[in-house]
mmCIF file of C-alpha atoms in Angstrom:
data_model
loop_
_atom_site.group_PDB
_atom_site.id
_atom_site.type_symbol
_atom_site.label_atom_id
_atom_site.label_comp_id
_atom_site.label_asym_id
_atom_site.label_seq_id
_atom_site.Cartn_x
_atom_site.Cartn_y
_atom_site.Cartn_z
ATOM 1 C CA MET A 75 0.015 0.014 -0.025
ATOM 2 C CA GLN A 76 1.225 3.513 -0.878
ATOM 3 C CA ARG A 77 0.062 6.898 0.363
ATOM 4 C CA ILE A 78 -1.049 8.737 -2.871
ATOM 5 C CA CYS A 79 -2.189 12.290 -2.898
ATOM 6 C CA VAL A 80 -4.272 13.524 -6.002
ATOM 7 C CA ILE A 81 -4.656 17.213 -6.555
ATOM 8 C CA GLY A 82 -7.992 17.366 -8.425
ATOM 9 C CA GLY A 83 -9.275 13.953 -9.159
ATOM 10 C CA SER A 84 -12.998 14.818 -8.993
ATOM 11 C CA ARG A 85 -14.097 14.244 -12.525
ATOM 12 C CA TYR A 86 -13.385 12.298 -15.671
ATOM 13 C CA PHE A 87 -10.193 10.337 -15.876
ATOM 14 C CA GLY A 88 -8.906 11.778 -12.665
ATOM 15 C CA LYS A 89 -11.868 10.304 -10.864
ATOM 16 C CA VAL A 90 -11.218 6.929 -12.557
ATOM 17 C CA LEU A 91 -7.722 7.037 -11.449
ATOM 18 C CA VAL A 92 -8.849 7.551 -7.856
ATOM 19 C CA GLN A 93 -11.105 4.582 -8.214
ATOM 20 C CA ARG A 94 -8.249 2.505 -9.561
ATOM 21 C CA LEU A 95 -5.897 3.494 -6.707
ATOM 22 C CA LEU A 96 -8.611 2.503 -4.108
ATOM 23 C CA ALA A 97 -9.360 -0.838 -5.925
ATOM 24 C CA VAL A 98 -5.726 -2.026 -5.630
ATOM 25 C CA GLY A 99 -5.431 -1.046 -1.985
ATOM 26 C CA HIS A 100 -3.658 2.428 -1.874
ATOM 27 C CA GLN A 101 -4.418 5.061 0.779
ATOM 28 C CA VAL A 102 -5.705 8.089 -1.199
ATOM 29 C CA THR A 103 -5.946 11.713 -0.168
ATOM 30 C CA VAL A 104 -7.675 14.075 -2.595
ATOM 31 C CA ILE A 105 -7.156 17.840 -2.471
ATOM 32 C CA ASN A 106 -9.631 20.219 -4.120
ATOM 33 C CA ARG A 107 -11.709 23.301 -3.405
ATOM 34 C CA GLY A 108 -14.570 21.231 -1.976
ATOM 35 C CA SER A 109 -17.118 21.609 -4.711
ATOM 36 C CA THR A 110 -17.347 17.889 -5.335
ATOM 37 C CA PRO A 111 -17.661 15.369 -2.614
ATOM 38 C CA PRO A 112 -15.018 12.671 -2.414
ATOM 39 C CA LEU A 113 -15.452 8.959 -3.208
ATOM 40 C CA PRO A 114 -15.987 6.651 -0.192
ATOM 41 C CA GLY A 115 -12.702 5.674 1.428
ATOM 42 C CA VAL A 116 -10.870 8.780 0.187
ATOM 43 C CA GLU A 117 -9.392 11.403 2.687
ATOM 44 C CA HIS A 118 -10.488 14.748 1.448
ATOM 45 C CA LEU A 119 -8.661 17.884 2.094
ATOM 46 C CA VAL A 120 -10.319 21.186 1.076
ATOM 47 C CA ALA A 121 -7.937 23.938 -0.098
ATOM 48 C CA ASP A 122 -7.355 26.274 -3.080
ATOM 49 C CA ARG A 123 -4.080 25.352 -4.567
ATOM 50 C CA ASP A 124 -3.426 28.923 -5.409
ATOM 51 C CA ASP A 125 -3.423 29.819 -1.740
ATOM 52 C CA GLU A 126 -0.128 28.590 -0.493
ATOM 53 C CA THR A 127 -0.802 29.239 3.193
ATOM 54 C CA ALA A 128 -4.118 27.371 2.977
ATOM 55 C CA LEU A 129 -2.539 24.541 1.203
ATOM 56 C CA GLY A 130 0.165 24.178 3.881
ATOM 57 C CA VAL A 131 -2.428 24.202 6.577
ATOM 58 C CA ALA A 132 -4.673 21.588 4.948
ATOM 59 C CA LEU A 133 -1.653 19.310 4.433
ATOM 60 C CA GLY A 134 -0.506 19.681 7.996
ATOM 61 C CA SER A 135 2.188 17.023 8.771
ATOM 62 C CA ARG A 136 1.121 14.570 6.119
ATOM 63 C CA THR A 137 3.710 12.925 3.770
ATOM 64 C CA PHE A 138 3.067 10.857 0.642
ATOM 65 C CA ASP A 139 4.769 8.271 -1.550
ATOM 66 C CA VAL A 140 3.500 10.050 -4.654
ATOM 67 C CA VAL A 141 1.580 13.173 -5.513
ATOM 68 C CA VAL A 142 -0.449 13.165 -8.777
ATOM 69 C CA ASP A 143 -1.201 16.739 -10.019
ATOM 70 C CA GLN A 144 -4.257 16.688 -12.317
ATOM 71 C CA VAL A 145 -4.917 20.392 -12.379
ATOM 72 C CA CYS A 146 -1.663 22.322 -12.704
ATOM 73 C CA TYR A 147 -1.874 24.992 -15.440
ATOM 74 C CA THR A 148 0.831 27.646 -14.753
ATOM 75 C CA PRO A 149 4.286 27.976 -13.365
ATOM 76 C CA VAL A 150 2.865 29.918 -10.515
ATOM 77 C CA GLN A 151 0.754 27.116 -9.478
ATOM 78 C CA ALA A 152 3.641 24.669 -9.977
ATOM 79 C CA ALA A 153 5.949 26.868 -7.741
ATOM 80 C CA ILE A 154 3.352 26.934 -4.989
ATOM 81 C CA ALA A 155 3.006 23.172 -4.989
ATOM 82 C CA ALA A 156 6.674 22.588 -5.247
ATOM 83 C CA ARG A 157 7.238 24.483 -2.018
ATOM 84 C CA ALA A 158 4.227 22.991 -0.316
ATOM 85 C CA PHE A 159 5.214 19.375 -1.134
ATOM 86 C CA ARG A 160 9.033 19.693 -0.820
ATOM 87 C CA GLY A 161 9.991 17.080 1.814
ATOM 88 C CA ARG A 162 6.536 15.614 1.787
ATOM 89 C CA THR A 163 6.677 13.274 -1.189
ATOM 90 C CA ALA A 164 9.053 10.875 -2.808
ATOM 91 C CA ARG A 165 7.672 11.345 -6.351
ATOM 92 C CA TYR A 166 5.443 13.870 -8.228
ATOM 93 C CA VAL A 167 3.476 13.118 -11.395
ATOM 94 C CA MET A 168 1.782 15.953 -13.347
ATOM 95 C CA THR A 169 -0.854 15.478 -16.113
ATOM 96 C CA SER A 170 0.230 17.429 -19.121
ATOM 97 C CA THR A 171 -0.958 17.700 -22.682
ATOM 98 C CA ILE A 172 -0.241 17.173 -26.366
ATOM 99 C CA GLU A 173 -0.705 20.990 -26.639
ATOM 100 C CA VAL A 174 2.856 21.534 -25.368
ATOM 101 C CA TYR A 175 3.900 20.442 -28.961
ATOM 102 C CA ASP A 176 1.652 22.969 -30.709
ATOM 103 C CA PRO A 177 4.063 24.900 -33.015
ATOM 104 C CA ALA A 178 1.607 27.820 -33.174
ATOM 105 C CA THR A 179 2.315 28.462 -29.468
ATOM 106 C CA ALA A 180 6.096 28.325 -29.399
ATOM 107 C CA ALA A 181 9.269 28.090 -31.480
ATOM 108 C CA LEU A 182 9.918 24.357 -31.354
ATOM 109 C CA PRO A 183 12.623 22.191 -33.093
ATOM 110 C CA ALA A 184 11.543 20.859 -36.473
ATOM 111 C CA VAL A 185 10.822 17.256 -37.112
ATOM 112 C CA PRO A 186 10.612 15.593 -40.474
ATOM 113 C CA TYR A 187 7.097 16.004 -41.981
ATOM 114 C CA GLY A 188 4.621 13.304 -40.858
ATOM 115 C CA THR A 189 6.838 12.185 -37.830
ATOM 116 C CA PRO A 190 5.050 11.777 -34.633
ATOM 117 C CA VAL A 191 6.879 13.990 -32.064
ATOM 118 C CA PRO A 192 9.151 12.537 -29.228
ATOM 119 C CA GLU A 193 9.247 13.970 -25.834
ATOM 120 C CA ASP A 194 12.657 15.835 -26.270
ATOM 121 C CA ILE A 195 10.995 18.208 -28.618
ATOM 122 C CA VAL A 196 9.983 20.090 -25.505
ATOM 123 C CA ASP A 197 12.590 19.779 -22.821
ATOM 124 C CA PRO A 198 11.341 21.118 -19.483
ATOM 125 C CA ALA A 199 14.795 21.315 -18.036
ATOM 126 C CA ALA A 200 15.723 23.985 -20.609
ATOM 127 C CA TRP A 201 12.426 25.814 -20.971
ATOM 128 C CA LEU A 202 12.244 29.527 -20.071
ATOM 129 C CA VAL A 203 9.956 30.293 -17.064
ATOM 130 C CA ARG A 204 8.179 33.640 -16.831
ATOM 131 C CA MET A 205 6.472 34.133 -13.419
ATOM 132 C CA ASP A 206 5.752 37.784 -14.224
ATOM 133 C CA LEU A 207 3.192 36.991 -16.915
ATOM 134 C CA PRO A 208 -0.467 37.527 -16.084
ATOM 135 C CA TRP A 209 -1.069 33.851 -15.167
ATOM 136 C CA HIS A 210 -3.947 34.702 -12.809
ATOM 137 C CA ASP A 211 -5.933 36.307 -15.565
ATOM 138 C CA ALA A 212 -8.491 33.724 -16.839
ATOM 139 C CA ALA A 213 -8.532 35.085 -20.409
ATOM 140 C CA TYR A 214 -4.697 35.082 -20.609
ATOM 141 C CA LEU A 215 -4.513 31.600 -19.180
ATOM 142 C CA GLU A 216 -7.032 30.250 -21.655
ATOM 143 C CA ALA A 217 -5.116 31.815 -24.523
ATOM 144 C CA HIS A 218 -1.758 30.470 -23.265
ATOM 145 C CA TYR A 219 -2.836 27.047 -22.090
ATOM 146 C CA ALA A 220 0.033 25.240 -23.826
ATOM 147 C CA GLU A 221 2.758 27.695 -22.512
ATOM 148 C CA GLY A 222 1.354 27.417 -19.104
ATOM 149 C CA LYS A 223 1.702 23.698 -19.128
ATOM 150 C CA ARG A 224 5.308 23.856 -20.598
ATOM 151 C CA GLN A 225 6.402 26.254 -17.932
ATOM 152 C CA ALA A 226 4.748 24.296 -15.126
ATOM 153 C CA GLU A 227 6.659 21.154 -16.197
ATOM 154 C CA ALA A 228 9.791 23.325 -16.259
ATOM 155 C CA VAL A 229 9.248 24.508 -12.631
ATOM 156 C CA TYR A 230 8.824 20.933 -11.298
ATOM 157 C CA THR A 231 11.621 19.678 -13.251
ATOM 158 C CA ARG A 232 14.134 22.295 -12.035
ATOM 159 C CA ASP A 233 12.841 23.382 -8.667
ATOM 160 C CA GLY A 234 10.688 20.622 -7.270
ATOM 161 C CA GLY A 235 13.125 19.053 -4.970
ATOM 162 C CA PHE A 236 11.651 15.649 -5.745
ATOM 163 C CA PRO A 237 11.642 13.022 -8.642
ATOM 164 C CA PHE A 238 9.286 14.470 -11.272
ATOM 165 C CA ALA A 239 7.410 12.833 -14.232
ATOM 166 C CA SER A 240 4.902 14.497 -16.640
ATOM 167 C CA VAL A 241 2.289 12.579 -18.605
ATOM 168 C CA ARG A 242 1.598 14.452 -21.880
ATOM 169 C CA SER A 243 -1.898 13.215 -22.798
ATOM 170 C CA ALA A 244 -3.380 13.008 -26.317
ATOM 171 C CA HIS A 245 -6.938 14.204 -26.978
ATOM 172 C CA VAL A 246 -9.097 12.304 -24.564
ATOM 173 C CA LEU A 247 -12.373 10.733 -25.580
ATOM 174 C CA GLY A 248 -14.983 8.418 -24.128
ATOM 175 C CA GLY A 249 -17.332 8.403 -21.233
ATOM 176 C CA GLY A 250 -20.472 9.873 -22.717
ATOM 177 C CA VAL A 251 -21.763 12.602 -20.527
ATOM 178 C CA GLN A 252 -18.449 12.554 -18.518
ATOM 179 C CA GLU A 253 -16.603 13.839 -21.597
ATOM 180 C CA PHE A 254 -17.051 17.491 -20.441
ATOM 181 C CA THR A 255 -15.207 19.201 -23.337
ATOM 182 C CA GLY A 256 -18.160 18.364 -25.746
ATOM 183 C CA ARG A 257 -15.841 17.779 -28.710
ATOM 184 C CA LEU A 258 -17.194 14.399 -29.635
ATOM 185 C CA ALA A 259 -20.710 15.607 -28.947
ATOM 186 C CA HIS A 260 -19.952 18.454 -31.445
ATOM 187 C CA TYR A 261 -19.504 15.922 -34.302
ATOM 188 C CA ILE A 262 -22.476 13.703 -33.275
ATOM 189 C CA GLU A 263 -24.753 16.780 -33.282
ATOM 190 C CA ARG A 264 -23.632 18.005 -36.575
ATOM 191 C CA ILE A 265 -23.541 14.752 -38.432
ATOM 192 C CA GLY A 266 -26.894 13.834 -36.902
ATOM 193 C CA GLN A 267 -28.476 17.129 -38.055
ATOM 194 C CA GLY A 268 -26.622 17.394 -41.357
ATOM 195 C CA THR A 269 -24.883 20.543 -40.287
ATOM 196 C CA GLU A 270 -21.683 21.434 -41.993
ATOM 197 C CA ILE A 271 -18.331 20.433 -40.286
ATOM 198 C CA ALA A 272 -15.586 23.104 -40.835
ATOM 199 C CA VAL A 273 -12.390 21.397 -41.893
ATOM 200 C CA HIS A 274 -9.009 22.140 -43.453
ATOM 201 C CA ALA A 275 -8.532 21.320 -47.121
ATOM 202 C CA GLU A 276 -6.157 18.431 -46.182
ATOM 203 C CA ALA A 277 -7.076 16.055 -43.495
ATOM 204 C CA LEU A 278 -4.009 15.680 -41.279
ATOM 205 C CA PRO A 279 -3.785 13.288 -38.440
ATOM 206 C CA THR A 280 -3.560 13.546 -34.705
ATOM 207 C CA VAL A 281 -3.608 11.070 -31.663
ATOM 208 C CA PHE A 282 -6.292 10.062 -29.131
ATOM 209 C CA ILE A 283 -6.644 8.153 -25.882
ATOM 210 C CA HIS A 284 -9.617 6.695 -24.156
ATOM 211 C CA TYR A 285 -10.225 8.276 -20.679
ATOM 212 C CA GLU A 286 -9.923 4.861 -19.006
ATOM 213 C CA GLU A 287 -6.678 4.113 -20.762
ATOM 214 C CA LEU A 288 -5.254 7.448 -19.612
ATOM 215 C CA ALA A 289 -6.300 6.629 -16.088
ATOM 216 C CA ASP A 290 -4.553 3.279 -16.330
ATOM 217 C CA LEU A 291 -1.437 4.944 -17.593
ATOM 218 C CA LEU A 292 -1.519 7.409 -14.768
ATOM 219 C CA LEU A 293 -1.960 4.600 -12.328
ATOM 220 C CA TRP A 294 1.102 2.819 -13.852
ATOM 221 C CA ALA A 295 3.155 6.085 -13.621
ATOM 222 C CA THR A 296 2.071 6.581 -10.114
ATOM 223 C CA THR A 297 2.582 3.132 -8.665
ATOM 224 C CA ALA A 298 4.465 0.753 -10.963
ATOM 225 C CA THR A 299 7.457 2.656 -12.377
ATOM 226 C CA ASP A 300 9.922 5.346 -11.307
ATOM 227 C CA PHE A 301 10.674 7.029 -14.627
ATOM 228 C CA THR A 302 11.258 10.700 -14.591
ATOM 229 C CA GLY A 303 10.786 13.450 -17.285
ATOM 230 C CA PRO A 304 7.946 13.591 -19.728
ATOM 231 C CA VAL A 305 6.204 10.613 -21.339
ATOM 232 C CA ASN A 306 3.620 10.845 -24.163
ATOM 233 C CA ALA A 307 0.209 9.069 -23.680
ATOM 234 C CA CYS A 308 -1.693 8.219 -26.895
ATOM 235 C CA SER A 309 -3.287 4.985 -28.124
ATOM 236 C CA ASP A 310 -1.709 3.372 -31.198
ATOM 237 C CA GLU A 311 -2.944 4.508 -34.591
ATOM 238 C CA LEU A 312 -3.237 8.032 -35.998
ATOM 239 C CA LEU A 313 -6.625 9.352 -36.946
ATOM 240 C CA ASP A 314 -7.710 12.419 -38.902
ATOM 241 C CA VAL A 315 -10.980 14.369 -38.588
ATOM 242 C CA ARG A 316 -12.595 12.564 -41.587
ATOM 243 C CA GLY A 317 -11.681 9.209 -40.047
ATOM 244 C CA LEU A 318 -13.326 10.225 -36.762
ATOM 245 C CA ALA A 319 -16.433 11.311 -38.513
ATOM 246 C CA ALA A 320 -16.618 8.245 -40.523
ATOM 247 C CA VAL A 321 -16.789 6.113 -37.322
ATOM 248 C CA ILE A 322 -19.766 8.353 -36.210
ATOM 249 C CA ALA A 323 -21.347 8.149 -39.623
ATOM 250 C CA ALA A 324 -21.261 4.419 -39.504
ATOM 251 C CA GLN A 325 -23.417 4.367 -36.241
ATOM 252 C CA THR A 326 -25.783 7.170 -37.156
ATOM 253 C CA GLY A 327 -26.397 6.223 -40.830
ATOM 254 C CA ARG A 328 -25.886 9.876 -41.721
ATOM 255 C CA GLU A 329 -23.050 11.094 -43.898
ATOM 256 C CA PRO A 330 -20.837 14.030 -42.761
ATOM 257 C CA VAL A 331 -21.273 17.384 -44.610
ATOM 258 C CA TYR A 332 -17.907 19.116 -44.821
ATOM 259 C CA ARG A 333 -17.074 22.602 -45.628
ATOM 260 C CA THR A 334 -13.472 23.701 -46.312
ATOM 261 C CA ILE A 335 -12.486 26.719 -44.269
ATOM 262 C CA ALA A 336 -10.726 29.791 -45.647
ATOM 263 C CA ALA A 337 -7.232 30.802 -44.521
ATOM 264 C CA GLY A 338 -7.276 31.917 -40.780
ATOM 265 C CA GLU A 339 -10.783 30.698 -40.173
ATOM 266 C CA ALA A 340 -11.555 28.451 -37.122
ATOM 267 C CA ALA A 341 -12.085 24.818 -37.851
ATOM 268 C CA SER A 342 -13.953 22.137 -35.932
ATOM 269 C CA PRO A 343 -12.076 20.286 -33.093
ATOM 270 C CA PHE A 344 -9.459 17.859 -34.330
ATOM 271 C CA SER A 345 -9.081 19.374 -37.835
ATOM 272 C CA PHE A 346 -5.593 20.702 -37.962
ATOM 273 C CA ASP A 347 -3.434 22.503 -40.508
ATOM 274 C CA ARG A 348 -0.410 20.421 -39.547
ATOM 275 C CA HIS A 349 0.554 16.819 -38.804
ATOM 276 C CA TYR A 350 -0.246 16.825 -34.971
ATOM 277 C CA ALA A 351 0.686 13.430 -33.562
ATOM 278 C CA MET A 352 2.924 12.173 -30.640
ATOM 279 C CA SER A 353 5.184 9.200 -30.463
ATOM 280 C CA ASN A 354 4.353 6.826 -27.656
ATOM 281 C CA THR A 355 7.676 4.799 -27.966
ATOM 282 C CA ARG A 356 9.070 5.989 -24.589
ATOM 283 C CA ALA A 357 6.105 4.739 -22.675
ATOM 284 C CA LYS A 358 6.250 1.342 -24.458
ATOM 285 C CA GLU A 359 9.934 1.062 -23.811
ATOM 286 C CA LEU A 360 9.174 1.743 -20.122
ATOM 287 C CA GLY A 361 6.674 -1.136 -20.042
ATOM 288 C CA PHE A 362 3.289 0.371 -20.844
ATOM 289 C CA SER A 363 1.043 -1.280 -23.544
ATOM 290 C CA PHE A 364 -1.451 0.851 -25.515
ATOM 291 C CA SER A 365 -4.739 -0.127 -27.269
ATOM 292 C CA ARG A 366 -5.551 0.956 -30.864
ATOM 293 C CA THR A 367 -7.740 3.884 -31.259
ATOM 294 C CA THR A 368 -10.137 1.976 -33.526
ATOM 295 C CA ASP A 369 -10.464 -0.660 -30.794
ATOM 296 C CA TRP A 370 -12.313 1.698 -28.492
ATOM 297 C CA LEU A 371 -13.582 4.639 -30.632
ATOM 298 C CA PRO A 372 -16.824 2.952 -31.746
ATOM 299 C CA SER A 373 -17.868 2.282 -28.136
ATOM 300 C CA ALA A 374 -16.947 5.855 -27.188
ATOM 301 C CA VAL A 375 -19.095 6.996 -30.031
ATOM 302 C CA ALA A 376 -22.010 4.856 -28.846
ATOM 303 C CA GLU A 377 -21.699 6.174 -25.422
ATOM 304 C CA ALA A 378 -21.831 9.817 -26.728
ATOM 305 C CA LEU A 379 -24.791 8.931 -28.958
ATOM 306 C CA ASN A 380 -26.651 7.522 -25.960
ATOM 307 C CA ALA A 381 -25.721 10.564 -23.936
ATOM 308 C CA SER A 382 -27.166 12.867 -26.631
ATOM 309 C CA ALA A 383 -30.441 10.966 -27.093
ATOM 310 C CA PRO A 384 -33.656 12.490 -25.710
ATOM 311 C CA GLN A 385 -34.442 10.795 -22.411
ATOM 312 C CA ALA A 386 -37.835 9.255 -21.796
ATOM 313 C CA THR A 387 -39.956 10.994 -19.204
#
């Protein structure tokens, strides 16, 4: 049994992670602002992670084997947590994102066209951190989500004072109503209603992961391995927006209607103007086995279709 602290962990794959940790016998503490009640068997600490004093008071004298940070978005939040957990944990795992590789948000090293990017394209040990930026401004943070994650990884890597790993997640799907971003629902609604889907002229691929598979990978990263540094988390198999729509079309019996966007116009989710895929080789070499996207995508679509269906009264 290990003592695991999860910051966040109240919804979607974070909630599944907590369930998995409990199921295999770990002692779990969840820290959040108290808006969501904890699962049975979980110790619940109520604190705003942005309030360093309150966080320290909530933690008291507790120590942990591992901390899993599900909701770190800025270097300021990372610095607060690094100070709060220094000397309290033997390992720290942060959930990061494929967005750190978005070339529209940073000057990144070039890779050959069509090559899924490896982790070392974004090296947190060398990434510039700017604490003076307006990270507390919600609009700024939304517009600089990728940079916030990059800088948060950099703070933990250089200043954490504990072994640190980041899990860079692909686009997460599955779970029906639990999939709170609404991106899969966007396609189901448009295909079902015959509404146009705004896409780029060329369908370029990206990568996905099922929310339960991501929870399994986080469980593995938390309890079954001691790697440090970033690791990419994505199911095997690349998929473009038209391939995604085709899976939905097969279950709805309705063909997608596409509209090619003009330069600079916003496209539907998962339509990209670049090859936008990660390599999962490092995770495999460390011992994790991935499913294929087409193994789970039809059932994820079915869940979303059921969630969108009118409920009988």
